[in-house]
XYZ file of C-alpha atoms in Angstrom:
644
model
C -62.810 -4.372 -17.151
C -60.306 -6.609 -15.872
C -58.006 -8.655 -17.539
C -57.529 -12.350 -16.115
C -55.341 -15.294 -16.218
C -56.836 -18.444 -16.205
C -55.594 -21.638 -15.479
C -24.432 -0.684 -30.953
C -23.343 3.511 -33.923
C -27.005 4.093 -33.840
C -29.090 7.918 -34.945
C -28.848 10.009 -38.184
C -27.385 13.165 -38.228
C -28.596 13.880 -34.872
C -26.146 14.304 -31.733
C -28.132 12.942 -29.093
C -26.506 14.526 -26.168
C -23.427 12.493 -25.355
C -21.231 13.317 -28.419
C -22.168 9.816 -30.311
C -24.405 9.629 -33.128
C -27.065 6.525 -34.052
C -27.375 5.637 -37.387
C -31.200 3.959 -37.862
C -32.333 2.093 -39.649
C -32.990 3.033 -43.793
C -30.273 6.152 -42.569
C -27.770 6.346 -45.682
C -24.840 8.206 -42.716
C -21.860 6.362 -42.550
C -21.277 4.030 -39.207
C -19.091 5.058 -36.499
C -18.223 1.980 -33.901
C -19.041 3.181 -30.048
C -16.237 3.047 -27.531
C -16.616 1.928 -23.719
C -16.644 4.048 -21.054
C -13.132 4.222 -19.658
C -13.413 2.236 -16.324
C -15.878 -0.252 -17.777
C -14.934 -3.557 -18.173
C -17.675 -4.686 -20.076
C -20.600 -2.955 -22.444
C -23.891 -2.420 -21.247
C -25.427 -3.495 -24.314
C -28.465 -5.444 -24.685
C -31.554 -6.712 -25.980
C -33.688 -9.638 -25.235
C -31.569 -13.014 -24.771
C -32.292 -14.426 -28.817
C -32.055 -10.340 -30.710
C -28.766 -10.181 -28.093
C -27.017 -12.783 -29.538
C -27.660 -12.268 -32.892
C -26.656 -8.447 -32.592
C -23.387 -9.914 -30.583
C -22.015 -11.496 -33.924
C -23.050 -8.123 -35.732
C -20.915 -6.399 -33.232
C -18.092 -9.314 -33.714
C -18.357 -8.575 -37.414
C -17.820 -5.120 -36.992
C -14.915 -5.497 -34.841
C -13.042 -7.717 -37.153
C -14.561 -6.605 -40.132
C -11.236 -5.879 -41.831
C -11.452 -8.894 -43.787
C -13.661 -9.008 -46.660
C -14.399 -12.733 -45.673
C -16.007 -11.797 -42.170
C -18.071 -9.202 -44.158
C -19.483 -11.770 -46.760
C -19.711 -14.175 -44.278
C -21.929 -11.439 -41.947
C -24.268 -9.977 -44.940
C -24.848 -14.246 -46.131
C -25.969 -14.678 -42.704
C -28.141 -11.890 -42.535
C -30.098 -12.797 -45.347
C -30.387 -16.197 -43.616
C -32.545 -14.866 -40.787
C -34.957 -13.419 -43.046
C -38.272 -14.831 -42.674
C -38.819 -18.117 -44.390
C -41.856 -20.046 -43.026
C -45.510 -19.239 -44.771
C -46.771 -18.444 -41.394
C -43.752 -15.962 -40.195
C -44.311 -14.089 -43.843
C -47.695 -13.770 -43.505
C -47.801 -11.984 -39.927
C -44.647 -9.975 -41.362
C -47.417 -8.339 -43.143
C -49.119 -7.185 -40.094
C -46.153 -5.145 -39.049
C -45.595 -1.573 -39.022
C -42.407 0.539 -40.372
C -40.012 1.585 -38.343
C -39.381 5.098 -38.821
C -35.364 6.503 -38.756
C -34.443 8.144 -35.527
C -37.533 6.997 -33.599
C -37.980 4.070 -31.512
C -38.341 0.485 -32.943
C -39.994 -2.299 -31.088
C -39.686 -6.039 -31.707
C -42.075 -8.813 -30.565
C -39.974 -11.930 -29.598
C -41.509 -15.881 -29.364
C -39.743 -18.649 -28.065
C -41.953 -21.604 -28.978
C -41.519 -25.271 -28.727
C -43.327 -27.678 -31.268
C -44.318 -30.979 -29.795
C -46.322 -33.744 -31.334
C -49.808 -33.167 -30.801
C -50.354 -29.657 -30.285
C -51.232 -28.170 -33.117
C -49.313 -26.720 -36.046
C -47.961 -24.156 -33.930
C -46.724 -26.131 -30.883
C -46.482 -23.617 -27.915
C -45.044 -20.027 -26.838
C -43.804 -20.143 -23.707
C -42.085 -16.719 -24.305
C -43.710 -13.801 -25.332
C -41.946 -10.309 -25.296
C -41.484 -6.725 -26.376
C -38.581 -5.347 -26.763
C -37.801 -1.481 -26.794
C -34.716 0.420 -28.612
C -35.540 4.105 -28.114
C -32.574 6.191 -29.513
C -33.939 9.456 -28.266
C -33.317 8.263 -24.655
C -30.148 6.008 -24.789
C -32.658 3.138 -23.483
C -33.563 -0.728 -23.722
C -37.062 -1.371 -22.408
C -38.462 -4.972 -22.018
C -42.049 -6.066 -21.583
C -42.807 -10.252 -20.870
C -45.934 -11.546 -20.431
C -46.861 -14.786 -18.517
C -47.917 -17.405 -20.937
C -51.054 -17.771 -19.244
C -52.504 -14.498 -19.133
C -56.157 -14.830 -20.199
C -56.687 -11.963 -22.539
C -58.469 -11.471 -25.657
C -57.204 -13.193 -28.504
C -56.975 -12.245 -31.764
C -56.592 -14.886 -34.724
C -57.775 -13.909 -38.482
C -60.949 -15.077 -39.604
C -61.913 -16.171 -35.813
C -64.506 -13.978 -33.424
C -62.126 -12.515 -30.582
C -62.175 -14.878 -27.484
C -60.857 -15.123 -24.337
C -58.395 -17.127 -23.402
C -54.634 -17.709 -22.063
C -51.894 -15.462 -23.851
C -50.099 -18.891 -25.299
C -53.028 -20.097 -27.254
C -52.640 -17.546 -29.642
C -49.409 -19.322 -30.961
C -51.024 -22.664 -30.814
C -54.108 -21.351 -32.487
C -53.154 -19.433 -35.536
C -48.883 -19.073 -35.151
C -47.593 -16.163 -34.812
C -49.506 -13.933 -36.777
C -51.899 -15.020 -33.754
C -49.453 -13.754 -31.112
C -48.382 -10.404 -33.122
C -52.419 -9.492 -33.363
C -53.357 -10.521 -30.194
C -50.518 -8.489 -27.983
C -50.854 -5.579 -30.066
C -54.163 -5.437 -28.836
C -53.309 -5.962 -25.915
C -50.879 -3.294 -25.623
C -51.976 -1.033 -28.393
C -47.836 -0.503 -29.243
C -47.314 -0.623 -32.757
C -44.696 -4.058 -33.487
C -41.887 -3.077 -35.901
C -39.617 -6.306 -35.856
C -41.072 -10.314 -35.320
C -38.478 -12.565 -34.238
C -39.475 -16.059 -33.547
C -36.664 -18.530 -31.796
C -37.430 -22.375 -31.134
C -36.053 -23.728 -27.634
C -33.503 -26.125 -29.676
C -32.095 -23.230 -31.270
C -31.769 -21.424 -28.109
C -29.683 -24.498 -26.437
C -27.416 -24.674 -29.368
C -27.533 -20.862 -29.552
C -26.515 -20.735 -25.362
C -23.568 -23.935 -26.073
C -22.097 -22.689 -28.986
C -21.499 -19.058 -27.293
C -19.758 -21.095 -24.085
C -22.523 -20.844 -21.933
C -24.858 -18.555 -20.372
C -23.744 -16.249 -16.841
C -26.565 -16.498 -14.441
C -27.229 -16.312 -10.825
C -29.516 -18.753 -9.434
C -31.053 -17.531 -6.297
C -32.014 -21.385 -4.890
C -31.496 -24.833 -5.108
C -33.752 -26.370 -8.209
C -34.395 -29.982 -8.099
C -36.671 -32.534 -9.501
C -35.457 -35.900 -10.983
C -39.285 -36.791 -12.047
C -40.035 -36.275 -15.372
C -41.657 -37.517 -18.221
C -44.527 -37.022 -20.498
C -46.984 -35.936 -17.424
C -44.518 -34.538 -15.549
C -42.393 -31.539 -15.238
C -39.463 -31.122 -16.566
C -36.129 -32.373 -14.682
C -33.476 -29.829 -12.941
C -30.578 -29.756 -11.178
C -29.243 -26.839 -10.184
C -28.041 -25.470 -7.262
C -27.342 -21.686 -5.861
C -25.040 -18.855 -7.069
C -23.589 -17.315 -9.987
C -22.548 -20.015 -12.326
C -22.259 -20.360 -15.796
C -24.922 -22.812 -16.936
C -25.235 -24.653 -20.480
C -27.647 -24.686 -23.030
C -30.088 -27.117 -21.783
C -29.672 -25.722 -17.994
C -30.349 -21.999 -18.918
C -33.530 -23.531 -20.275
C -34.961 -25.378 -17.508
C -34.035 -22.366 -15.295
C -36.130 -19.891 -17.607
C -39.024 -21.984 -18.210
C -39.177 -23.855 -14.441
C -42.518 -23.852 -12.775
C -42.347 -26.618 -10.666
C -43.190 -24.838 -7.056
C -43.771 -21.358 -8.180
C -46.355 -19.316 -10.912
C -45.342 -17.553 -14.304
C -44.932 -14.530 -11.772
C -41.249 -16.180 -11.233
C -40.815 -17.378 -14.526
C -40.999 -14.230 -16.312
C -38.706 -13.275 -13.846
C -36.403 -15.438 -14.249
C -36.464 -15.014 -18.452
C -36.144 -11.060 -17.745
C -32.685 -12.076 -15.501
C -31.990 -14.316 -18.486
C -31.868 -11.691 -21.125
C -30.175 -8.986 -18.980
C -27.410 -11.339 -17.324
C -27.049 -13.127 -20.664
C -25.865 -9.300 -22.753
C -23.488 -8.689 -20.692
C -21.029 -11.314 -21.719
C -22.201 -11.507 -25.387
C -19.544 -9.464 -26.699
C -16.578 -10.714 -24.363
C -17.295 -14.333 -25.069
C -17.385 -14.518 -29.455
C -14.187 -15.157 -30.951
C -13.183 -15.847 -34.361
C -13.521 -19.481 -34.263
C -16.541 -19.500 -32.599
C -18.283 -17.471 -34.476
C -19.321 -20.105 -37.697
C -20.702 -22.393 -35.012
C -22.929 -19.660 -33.633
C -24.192 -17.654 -36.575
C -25.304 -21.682 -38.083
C -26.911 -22.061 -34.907
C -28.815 -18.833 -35.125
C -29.209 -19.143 -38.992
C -30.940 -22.638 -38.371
C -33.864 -21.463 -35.502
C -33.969 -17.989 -35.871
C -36.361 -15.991 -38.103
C -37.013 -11.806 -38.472
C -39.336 -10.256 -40.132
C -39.856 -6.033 -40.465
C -42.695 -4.048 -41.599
C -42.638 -2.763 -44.811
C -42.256 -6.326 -47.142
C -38.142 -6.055 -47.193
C -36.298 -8.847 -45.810
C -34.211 -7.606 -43.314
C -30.395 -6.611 -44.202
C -27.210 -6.166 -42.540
C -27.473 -2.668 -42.130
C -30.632 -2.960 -39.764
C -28.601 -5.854 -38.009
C -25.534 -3.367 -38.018
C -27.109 -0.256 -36.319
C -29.641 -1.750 -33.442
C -25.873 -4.138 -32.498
C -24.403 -1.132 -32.259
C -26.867 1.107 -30.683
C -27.146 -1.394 -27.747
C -23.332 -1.672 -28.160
C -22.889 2.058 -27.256
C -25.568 2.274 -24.123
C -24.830 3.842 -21.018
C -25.137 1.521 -18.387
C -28.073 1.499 -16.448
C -30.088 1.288 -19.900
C -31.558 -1.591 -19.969
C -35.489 -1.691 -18.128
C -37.249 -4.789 -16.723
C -40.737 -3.657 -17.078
C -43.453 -6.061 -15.015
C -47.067 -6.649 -14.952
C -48.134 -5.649 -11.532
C -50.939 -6.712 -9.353
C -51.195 -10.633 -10.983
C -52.749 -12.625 -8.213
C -53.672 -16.320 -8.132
C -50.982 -19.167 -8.761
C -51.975 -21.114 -11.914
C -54.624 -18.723 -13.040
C -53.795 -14.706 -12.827
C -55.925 -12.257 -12.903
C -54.974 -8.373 -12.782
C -56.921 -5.305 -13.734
C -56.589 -3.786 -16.886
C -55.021 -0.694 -15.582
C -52.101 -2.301 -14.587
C -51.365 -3.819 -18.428
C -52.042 0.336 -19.330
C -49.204 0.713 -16.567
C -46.895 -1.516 -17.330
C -47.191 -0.574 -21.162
C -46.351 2.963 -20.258
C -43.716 2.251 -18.270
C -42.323 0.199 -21.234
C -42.897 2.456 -23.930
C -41.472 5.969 -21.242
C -38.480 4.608 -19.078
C -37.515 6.787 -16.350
C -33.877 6.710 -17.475
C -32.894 8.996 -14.027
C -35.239 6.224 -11.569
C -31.838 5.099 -10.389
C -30.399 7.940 -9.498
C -33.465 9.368 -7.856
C -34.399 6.086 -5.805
C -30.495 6.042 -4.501
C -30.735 9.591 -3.267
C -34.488 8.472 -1.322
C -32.989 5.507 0.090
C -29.479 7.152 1.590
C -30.981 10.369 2.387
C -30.226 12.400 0.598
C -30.709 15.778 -1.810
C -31.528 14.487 -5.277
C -28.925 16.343 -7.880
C -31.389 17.743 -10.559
C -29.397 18.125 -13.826
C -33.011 18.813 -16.074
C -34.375 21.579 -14.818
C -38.307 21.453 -14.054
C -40.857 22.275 -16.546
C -41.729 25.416 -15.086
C -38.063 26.641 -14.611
C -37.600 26.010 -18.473
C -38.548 29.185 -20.770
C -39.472 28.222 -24.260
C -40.351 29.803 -27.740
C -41.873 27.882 -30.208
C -41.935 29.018 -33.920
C -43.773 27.624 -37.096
C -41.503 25.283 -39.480
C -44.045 23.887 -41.502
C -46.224 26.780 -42.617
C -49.251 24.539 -41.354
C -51.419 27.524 -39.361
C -51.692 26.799 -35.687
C -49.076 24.372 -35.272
C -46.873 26.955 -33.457
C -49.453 27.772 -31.073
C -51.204 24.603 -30.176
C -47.549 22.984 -29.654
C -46.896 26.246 -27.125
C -50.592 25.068 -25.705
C -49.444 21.458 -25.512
C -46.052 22.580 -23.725
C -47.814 24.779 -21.630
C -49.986 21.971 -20.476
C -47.320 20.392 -18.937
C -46.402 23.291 -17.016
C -43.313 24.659 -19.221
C -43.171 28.604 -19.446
C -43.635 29.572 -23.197
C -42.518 32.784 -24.480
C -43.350 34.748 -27.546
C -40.716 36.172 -30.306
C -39.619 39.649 -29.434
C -40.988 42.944 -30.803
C -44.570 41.263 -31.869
C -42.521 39.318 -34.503
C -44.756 36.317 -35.938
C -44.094 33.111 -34.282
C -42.480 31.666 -37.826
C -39.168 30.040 -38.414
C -36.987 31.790 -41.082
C -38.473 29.088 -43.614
C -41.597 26.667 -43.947
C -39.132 23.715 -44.985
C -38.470 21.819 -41.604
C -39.472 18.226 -41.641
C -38.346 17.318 -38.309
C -39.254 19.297 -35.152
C -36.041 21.186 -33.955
C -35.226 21.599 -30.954
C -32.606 24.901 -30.143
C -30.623 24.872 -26.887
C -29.278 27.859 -25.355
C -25.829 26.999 -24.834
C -25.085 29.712 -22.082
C -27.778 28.726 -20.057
C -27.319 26.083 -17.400
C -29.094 23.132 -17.614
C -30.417 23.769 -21.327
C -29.014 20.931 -23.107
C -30.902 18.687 -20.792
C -33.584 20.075 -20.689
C -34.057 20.271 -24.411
C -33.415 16.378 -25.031
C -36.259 16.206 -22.528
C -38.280 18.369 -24.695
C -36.893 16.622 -27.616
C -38.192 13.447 -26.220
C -42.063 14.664 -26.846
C -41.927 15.608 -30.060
C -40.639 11.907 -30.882
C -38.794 12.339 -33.931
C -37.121 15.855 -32.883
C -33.671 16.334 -33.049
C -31.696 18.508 -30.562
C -29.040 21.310 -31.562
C -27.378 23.966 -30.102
C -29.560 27.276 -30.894
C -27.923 28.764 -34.312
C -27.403 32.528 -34.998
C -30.683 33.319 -37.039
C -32.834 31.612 -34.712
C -31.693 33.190 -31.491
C -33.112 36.416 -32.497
C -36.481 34.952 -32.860
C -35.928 33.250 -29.296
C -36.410 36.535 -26.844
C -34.361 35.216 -24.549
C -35.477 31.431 -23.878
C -33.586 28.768 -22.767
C -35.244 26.139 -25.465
C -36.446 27.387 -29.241
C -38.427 24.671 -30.644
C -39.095 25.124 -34.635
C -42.346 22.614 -35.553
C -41.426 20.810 -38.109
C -44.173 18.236 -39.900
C -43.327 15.560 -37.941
C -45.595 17.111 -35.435
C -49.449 16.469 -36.097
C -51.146 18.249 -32.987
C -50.360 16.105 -30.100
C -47.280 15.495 -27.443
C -45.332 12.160 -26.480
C -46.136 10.894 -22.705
C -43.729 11.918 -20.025
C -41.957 9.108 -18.456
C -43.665 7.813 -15.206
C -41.607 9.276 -12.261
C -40.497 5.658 -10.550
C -38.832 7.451 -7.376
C -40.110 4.997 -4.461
C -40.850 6.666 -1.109
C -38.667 6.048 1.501
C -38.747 3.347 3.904
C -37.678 1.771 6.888
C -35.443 -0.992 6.447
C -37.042 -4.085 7.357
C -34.432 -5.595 9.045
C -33.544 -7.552 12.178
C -30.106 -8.331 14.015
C -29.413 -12.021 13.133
C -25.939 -13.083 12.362
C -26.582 -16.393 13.837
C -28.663 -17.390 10.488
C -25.229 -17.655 8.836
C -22.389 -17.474 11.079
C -21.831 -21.512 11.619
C -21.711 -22.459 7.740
C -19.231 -19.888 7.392
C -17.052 -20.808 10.048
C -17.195 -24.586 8.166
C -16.084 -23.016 5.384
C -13.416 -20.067 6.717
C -10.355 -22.428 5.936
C -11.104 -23.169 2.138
C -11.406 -19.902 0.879
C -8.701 -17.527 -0.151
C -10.129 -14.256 1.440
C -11.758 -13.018 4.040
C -15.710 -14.351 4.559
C -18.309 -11.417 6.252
C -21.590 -12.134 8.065
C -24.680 -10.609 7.036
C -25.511 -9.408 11.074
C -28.618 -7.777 9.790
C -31.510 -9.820 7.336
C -34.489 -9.560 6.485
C -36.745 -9.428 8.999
C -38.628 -12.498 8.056
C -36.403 -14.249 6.383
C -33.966 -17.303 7.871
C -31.147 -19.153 5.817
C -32.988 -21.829 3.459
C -33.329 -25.228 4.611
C -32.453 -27.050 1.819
C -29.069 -25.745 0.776
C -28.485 -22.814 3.195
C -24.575 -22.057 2.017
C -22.576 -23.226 -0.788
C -18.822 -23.202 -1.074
C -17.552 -23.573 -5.094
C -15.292 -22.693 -7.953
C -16.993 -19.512 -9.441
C -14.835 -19.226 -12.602
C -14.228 -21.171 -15.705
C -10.328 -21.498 -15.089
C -11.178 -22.693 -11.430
C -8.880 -20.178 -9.874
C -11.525 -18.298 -8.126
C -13.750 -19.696 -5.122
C -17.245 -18.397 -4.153
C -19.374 -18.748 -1.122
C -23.260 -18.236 -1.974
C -25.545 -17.951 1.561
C -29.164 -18.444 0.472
C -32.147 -16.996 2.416
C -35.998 -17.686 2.612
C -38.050 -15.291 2.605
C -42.164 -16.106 2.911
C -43.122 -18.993 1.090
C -41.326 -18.730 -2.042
C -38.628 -15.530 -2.052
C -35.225 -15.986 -1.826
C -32.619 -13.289 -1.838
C -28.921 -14.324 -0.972
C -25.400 -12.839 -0.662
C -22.599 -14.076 -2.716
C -18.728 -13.608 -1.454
C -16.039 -14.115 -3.986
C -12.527 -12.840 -5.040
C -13.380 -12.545 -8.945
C -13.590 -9.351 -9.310
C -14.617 -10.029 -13.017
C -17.430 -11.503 -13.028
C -19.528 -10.719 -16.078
C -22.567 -9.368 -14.207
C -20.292 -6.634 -12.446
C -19.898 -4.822 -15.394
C -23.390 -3.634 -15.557
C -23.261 -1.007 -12.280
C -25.693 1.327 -12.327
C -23.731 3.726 -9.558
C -21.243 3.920 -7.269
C -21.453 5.240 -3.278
C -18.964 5.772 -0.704
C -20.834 4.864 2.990
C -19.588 5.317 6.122
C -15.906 4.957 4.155
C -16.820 1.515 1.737
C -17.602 1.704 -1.432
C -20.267 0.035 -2.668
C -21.429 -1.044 -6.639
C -24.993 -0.637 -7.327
C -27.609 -2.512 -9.430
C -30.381 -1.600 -10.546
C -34.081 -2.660 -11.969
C -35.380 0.150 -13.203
C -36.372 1.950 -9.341
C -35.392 -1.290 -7.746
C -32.292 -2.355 -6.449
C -31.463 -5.607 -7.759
C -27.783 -5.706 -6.038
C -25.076 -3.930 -3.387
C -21.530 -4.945 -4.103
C -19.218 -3.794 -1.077
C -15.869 -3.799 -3.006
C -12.826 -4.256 -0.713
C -8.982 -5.150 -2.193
C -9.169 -8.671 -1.156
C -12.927 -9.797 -2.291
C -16.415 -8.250 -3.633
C -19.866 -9.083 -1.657
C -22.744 -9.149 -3.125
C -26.288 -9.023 -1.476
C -28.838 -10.002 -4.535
C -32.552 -9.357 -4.211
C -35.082 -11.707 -5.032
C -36.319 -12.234 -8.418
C -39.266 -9.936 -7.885
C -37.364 -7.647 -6.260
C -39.181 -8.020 -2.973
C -36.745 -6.402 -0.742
C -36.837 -2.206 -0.243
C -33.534 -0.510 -1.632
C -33.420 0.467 2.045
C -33.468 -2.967 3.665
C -30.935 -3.735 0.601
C -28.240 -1.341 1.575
C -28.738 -1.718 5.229
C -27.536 -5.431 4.418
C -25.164 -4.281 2.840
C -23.918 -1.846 5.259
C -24.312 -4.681 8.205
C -21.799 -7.031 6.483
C -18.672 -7.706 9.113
C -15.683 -9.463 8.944
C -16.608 -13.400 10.683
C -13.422 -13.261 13.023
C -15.307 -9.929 14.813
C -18.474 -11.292 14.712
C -19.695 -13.665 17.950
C -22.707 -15.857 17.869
C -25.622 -14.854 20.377
C-alpha cells in the first residue's frame, strides 16, 4: 500500500539515572526545580513552538513563585487553557490517559479560520509531540498538510484525501482520529493554537531567534496570491508576523521545506523561552496564550497546573541533545507527495524510540574514530529475571522476550524458583549491580522495554536470588507478555566529503566587507561540491544582536535547485541557538561546537577568542556530517587566503 500526497522536575519516585527525579503527571511527590549544567548558558528545554511557550511561563512561575500572587495568577491561567470550544471537548473525549512515569504524547494544530472554508478553517500545522521520561528525550513528528491519507471523520465512510481536510471537514476531532490512524500512537494531550495567537504569542515574548538560510521575497499578494515576505539571510530575531510567513512559506518550494522550516521553528524558538520572560512581560503573554490556546487530556479532567508544572519542568531539566526532529522520508512530487507506507511505519518508530546516543555515534563515524560504548551490548549483559506478580509464566516468557534480543539470561542459584521475595510488585523493577561496570546503563536500557519500569541499584535480598548477574529484573504487573521496541540505530555510514577547493565563491564579498567588522572574517576554501554562493543575496553584512553591539556576516550558498546551506561569522558569542551543543571536539588543535538533528549534523561552530563560525546545513539536512566538518575544518583566515 502506499500512502500519497495529492495536490522541566519531572518522574515519581524513580531516579532515572542522572541523580534528578520527574514528577508525572497525577504523581502526589513533591517538585524539585532542575538546575543547568554548569557551563551551559542556556537550557535545552523544549517542546513544540505553542506547548514551549506555554511551559516557559510555567517555568517563570516556578522561578518566582515566592509570591502567592504569581502562584494565583499561574493556577487562574491554567484553568484558562482548558478546553472551551464544543468541538475541542468533544475530540477531548477521544483521547487516551496518560499514565505516571511513562511517556505522554500531544497532538498540536495550528489552524487559521478564514471566511469561506468551512467551520473549521484550515490546519496548516499538524504535529506530535513526544515527552518520554524514561529516556531524558523530546521527540517531534510534523506532517505536510497535504499528505493524502485516509481520513477519519465520525459518522463519514473513511476517504482519501490530503492530511488538512480533516480539520476543515469535521475540526479537530477530525485531525486527532485521522493521525492516530495514521500513526497508530495513542494521543494523550490536544492542543489547538490559531495563527493570531501565535503572532501575539511570538511579539509579546520579544520575538522569535531564527536563522534564515536565504533571501525570501515576494511583494504580490492578495486573495489569489501567496502570501507577502521579506526577509533576508542569517540569524535574526524575527517578529510575530515574520516567524509566520517563514514557517508557513511555500512560494518556490513543497511542504518538504515547510515542515522543515516549522521543525527549526520549534527547536530554535525553546531555546530562548526561558531567558527572554520577565516579570512584566509575563501578563501580556499568558493573555495572549489564554486567548488562542486550548488543551485538552484524556480522561474528562480539565487540565491543572500540576500537569503544566511537571512536563515545564521535565523539558526544563533535559540534557542537551534531547530534543529529535523526526521526518517523513522518501516524499516525492512537489505539490502532490506520495511516499510508501513503510516510511510513515519508519518515521513513527523513530518518533516513538529516539536513538538518544545517534550523536555521539555519527561524530565518532564521521572523524574516525572508535565509538566509546558506555551500554554494554545485549549479549555482554547477564540477566535474571524473577516473578513479582505471582502471574505463572511471566518470569519466563519475559527471560524468552530478553533472550530474543540477544541478552544472556541466567537462572537463580541452587534450583531456587525464579520468584521475587513477594507477589506485590506493580511496576517491573529493574536491579543494577553496582560493582559491575557498565550496569547502570545497561539497566535503564533494559528499563526502557519494560516501559513503565523503574531502575534501582540491586538491594540485599534480591542479590541472592541474582546468581551473579549484572541486571535482576523483578516482573511486576505492568508487564502483560510483550517488550517495548529498541530504538532504531541512526549511526550513518561513513562518507567521503563531497567537497571541492573553491575559496573564490566567497573571497571578494568578504574582502568588501573586511573593514566593517570588528574581528577577523575566514573563507570557506572548501564547499560543497555543487554548490556556488547564491545569486540573489550571496553575503550579508548586519547587526546580529538586539543592543546592536555585535556585527554578523552571513555567506549564503546554492546548492541544486532549491538547498541552501550557509556559514555565519560573528563575535556574539551568545547567541541563543549556541546554547543547544550537542558535543564538543578538539581537531587538528580548534575546537569546534556541534549540532545536531538527531544523526545529522545541523551545525560546526569553530570557536576562536575573537569570533565563532558557524557552517549551517540546509533545512533538510542535505549535506553529510563529513562534508560538514570538512567545511568546517577548511575555514582560513581571508588575509592568508589568495584568489585563484
Amino acid at each position: 500500500m502506499r500512502t500519497t500526497l495529492k495536490r522541566g522536575l519531572g518522574r515519581g519516585a524513580a531516579p532515572n539515572g542522572n541523580g534528578k527525579a520527574v514528577l508525572p503527571p497525577g504523581a502526589s511527590s513533591p517538585m524539585t526545580l532542575y538546575r543547568q549544567p554548569e557551563g551551559s548558558r542556556r537550557s535545552a528545554a523544549g517542546l513544540i513552538a505553542r506547548l514551549a511557550m506555554w511551559l516557559g511561563v510555567a517555568c517563570l512561575v516556578v522561578a518566582t513563585g515566592t509570591a502567592g500572587g504569581a502562584y494565583l495568577y499561574f493556577h487562574e491561567s491554567v484553568a484558562a487553557v482548558a478546553a472551551t470550544t464544543p468541538a475541542v471537548k468533544k475530540a477531548a473525549r477521544q483521547l487516551d490517559v496518560a499514565l505516571p512515569g511513562e511517556p505522554a504524547v500531544a497532538l498540536v494544530i495550528g489552524y487559521d479560520a478564514r471566511k469561506g472554508e468551512g467551520p473549521s478553517g484550515r490546519s496548516d500545522t499538524l504535529m506530535l509531540v513526544r515527552a518520554d521520561p524514561q529516556t531524558d528525550s523530546i521527540s517531534l513528528l510534523s506532517f505536510p498538510r497535504d499528505l493524502r491519507v485516509e481520513i477519519r471523520c465520525p459518522g463519514l465512510t473513511p476517504y482519501f484525501d490530503k492530511i488538512n481536510s480533516a480539520y476543515a471537514s469535521c475540526g479537530p476531532q477530525g485531525s486527532l482520529l485521522t493521525v492516530r490512524a495514521l500513526t497508530s500512537v495513542q494521543i494523550n494531550y490536544l492542543i489547538t493554537v490559531n495563527f493570531r495567537g501565535f503572532r501575539q504569542i511570538v511579539d509579546r515574548q520579544g520575538g522569535a531567534w531564527i536563522d534564515v538560510d536565504r533571501r525570501y521575497f515576494n511583494d504580490r499578494g492578495g486573495p489569489t496570491g501567496y502570501a507577502t515576505i521579506n526577509l533576508r539571510p542569517g540569524y535574526q530575531q524575527l517578529t510575530g508576523r515574520q516567524a509566520l510567513d517563514y514557517v508557513r512559506y511555500r512560494h518556490a518550494d513543497s511542504d518538504l521545506y515547510r515542515v522543515a522550516r516549522q521543525q527549526q521553528f520549534v527547536k530554535a524558538f525553546k531555546s530562548q523561552v526561558q531567558e527572554s520572560f520577565g516579570p512584566t512581560s509575563l501578563p501580556k503573554v499568558v493573555n495572549a496564550i489564554t486567548n488562542n490556546v486550548e488543551v485538552a487530556q484524556g480522561g474528562g479532567a480539565d487540565v491543572d497546573g500540576r500537569t503544566v508544572l511537571s512536563y515545564a519542568l521535565f523539558a526544563y531539566g533535559l540534557p542537551r541533545g534531547r530534543v529529535f526532529q523526526t521526518r517523513i522520508e522518501g516524499l516525492e512530487g512537489f505539490a502532490d507527495l506520495t511516499t510508501d507506507s513503510e516510511n510513515i511505519t519508519k518515521a513513527v518508530t523513530t518518533f516513538t524510540h529516539p536513538d538518544v546516543d545517534s550523536s555521539e555515534k555519527a561524530t565518532a563515524v564521521a572523524l574516525g574514530e572508535k565509538a566509546k560504548t558506555r551500554v554494554p551490548a545485549p549479549r555482554a549483559t547477564t540477566i535474571t529475571v524473577l516473578n513479582g506478580n505471582g502471574v505463572t509464566g511471566s518470569a519466563s516468557t519475559a527471560g524468552y522476550l530478553l533472550g530474543q534480543r540477544s541478552y544472556d539470561v541466567l537462572t537463580p542459584p541452587n534450583g531456587l524458583p525464579a520468584n521475587a521475595p513477594t507477589f506485590d510488585y506493580f511496576r517491573t523493577q529493574v536491579y543494577f549491580d553496582p560493582q559491575s561496570r557498565g550496569a547502570r546503563e545497561a539497566g535503564q536500557k533494559v528499563a526502557n522495554l519494560f516501559a513503565s519500569a523503574e531502575l534501582k541499584p540491586l538491594p540485599r535480598q534480591i542479590s541472592q536470588l541474582a546468581n551473579g548477574a549484572m541486571l535482576t529484573v523483578v516482573v511486576g504487573q505492568t508487564f502483560h507478555g510483550s517488550l517495548a521496541s529498541a530504538p532504531i540505530d541512526q549511526t550513518p555510514k561513513r562518507e567521503r566529503p563531497s567537497v571541492v577547493y573553491g575559496p573564490n565563491a566567497a573571497i571578494d564579498e568578504l574582502r568588501e566587507r573586511r573593514a566593517r567588522v570588528p574581528f577577523p572574517l575566514m573563507v570557506p576554501t572548501v564547499i560543497e561540491r555543487s554548490s556556488w554562493t547564491d545569486s540573489t543575496m550571496p553575503a550579508r553584512l548586519y547587526w546580529i544582536d538586539p543592543d546592536e553591539k555585535h556585527k554578523a556576516v552571513r555567506l549564503v550558498y546554492r546548492m541544486g535547485s532549491n538547498e541552501y546551506w550557509g556559514v555565519q561569522m560573528t563575535d556574539w558569542d551568545d547567541a541563543p541557538v549556541l546554547a543547544d551543543r550537542s558535543l564538543t571536539r578538539r581537531i587538528n588543535g580548534r575546537v569546534y561546537d556541534l549540532y545536531y538533528n538527531g544523526p545529522k549534523l545541523h551545525m560546526v561552530v569553530l570557536n576562536t577568542p575573537k569570533a565563532d563560525y558557524w557552517v549551517v546545513n540546509t533545512l533538510l539536512d542535505r549535506l553529510s556530517n563529513e562534508t560538514m566538518l570538512a567545511i568546517a575544518k577548511g575555514l582560513k583566515p581571508l588575509g592568508s587566503v589568495q584568489r585563484k
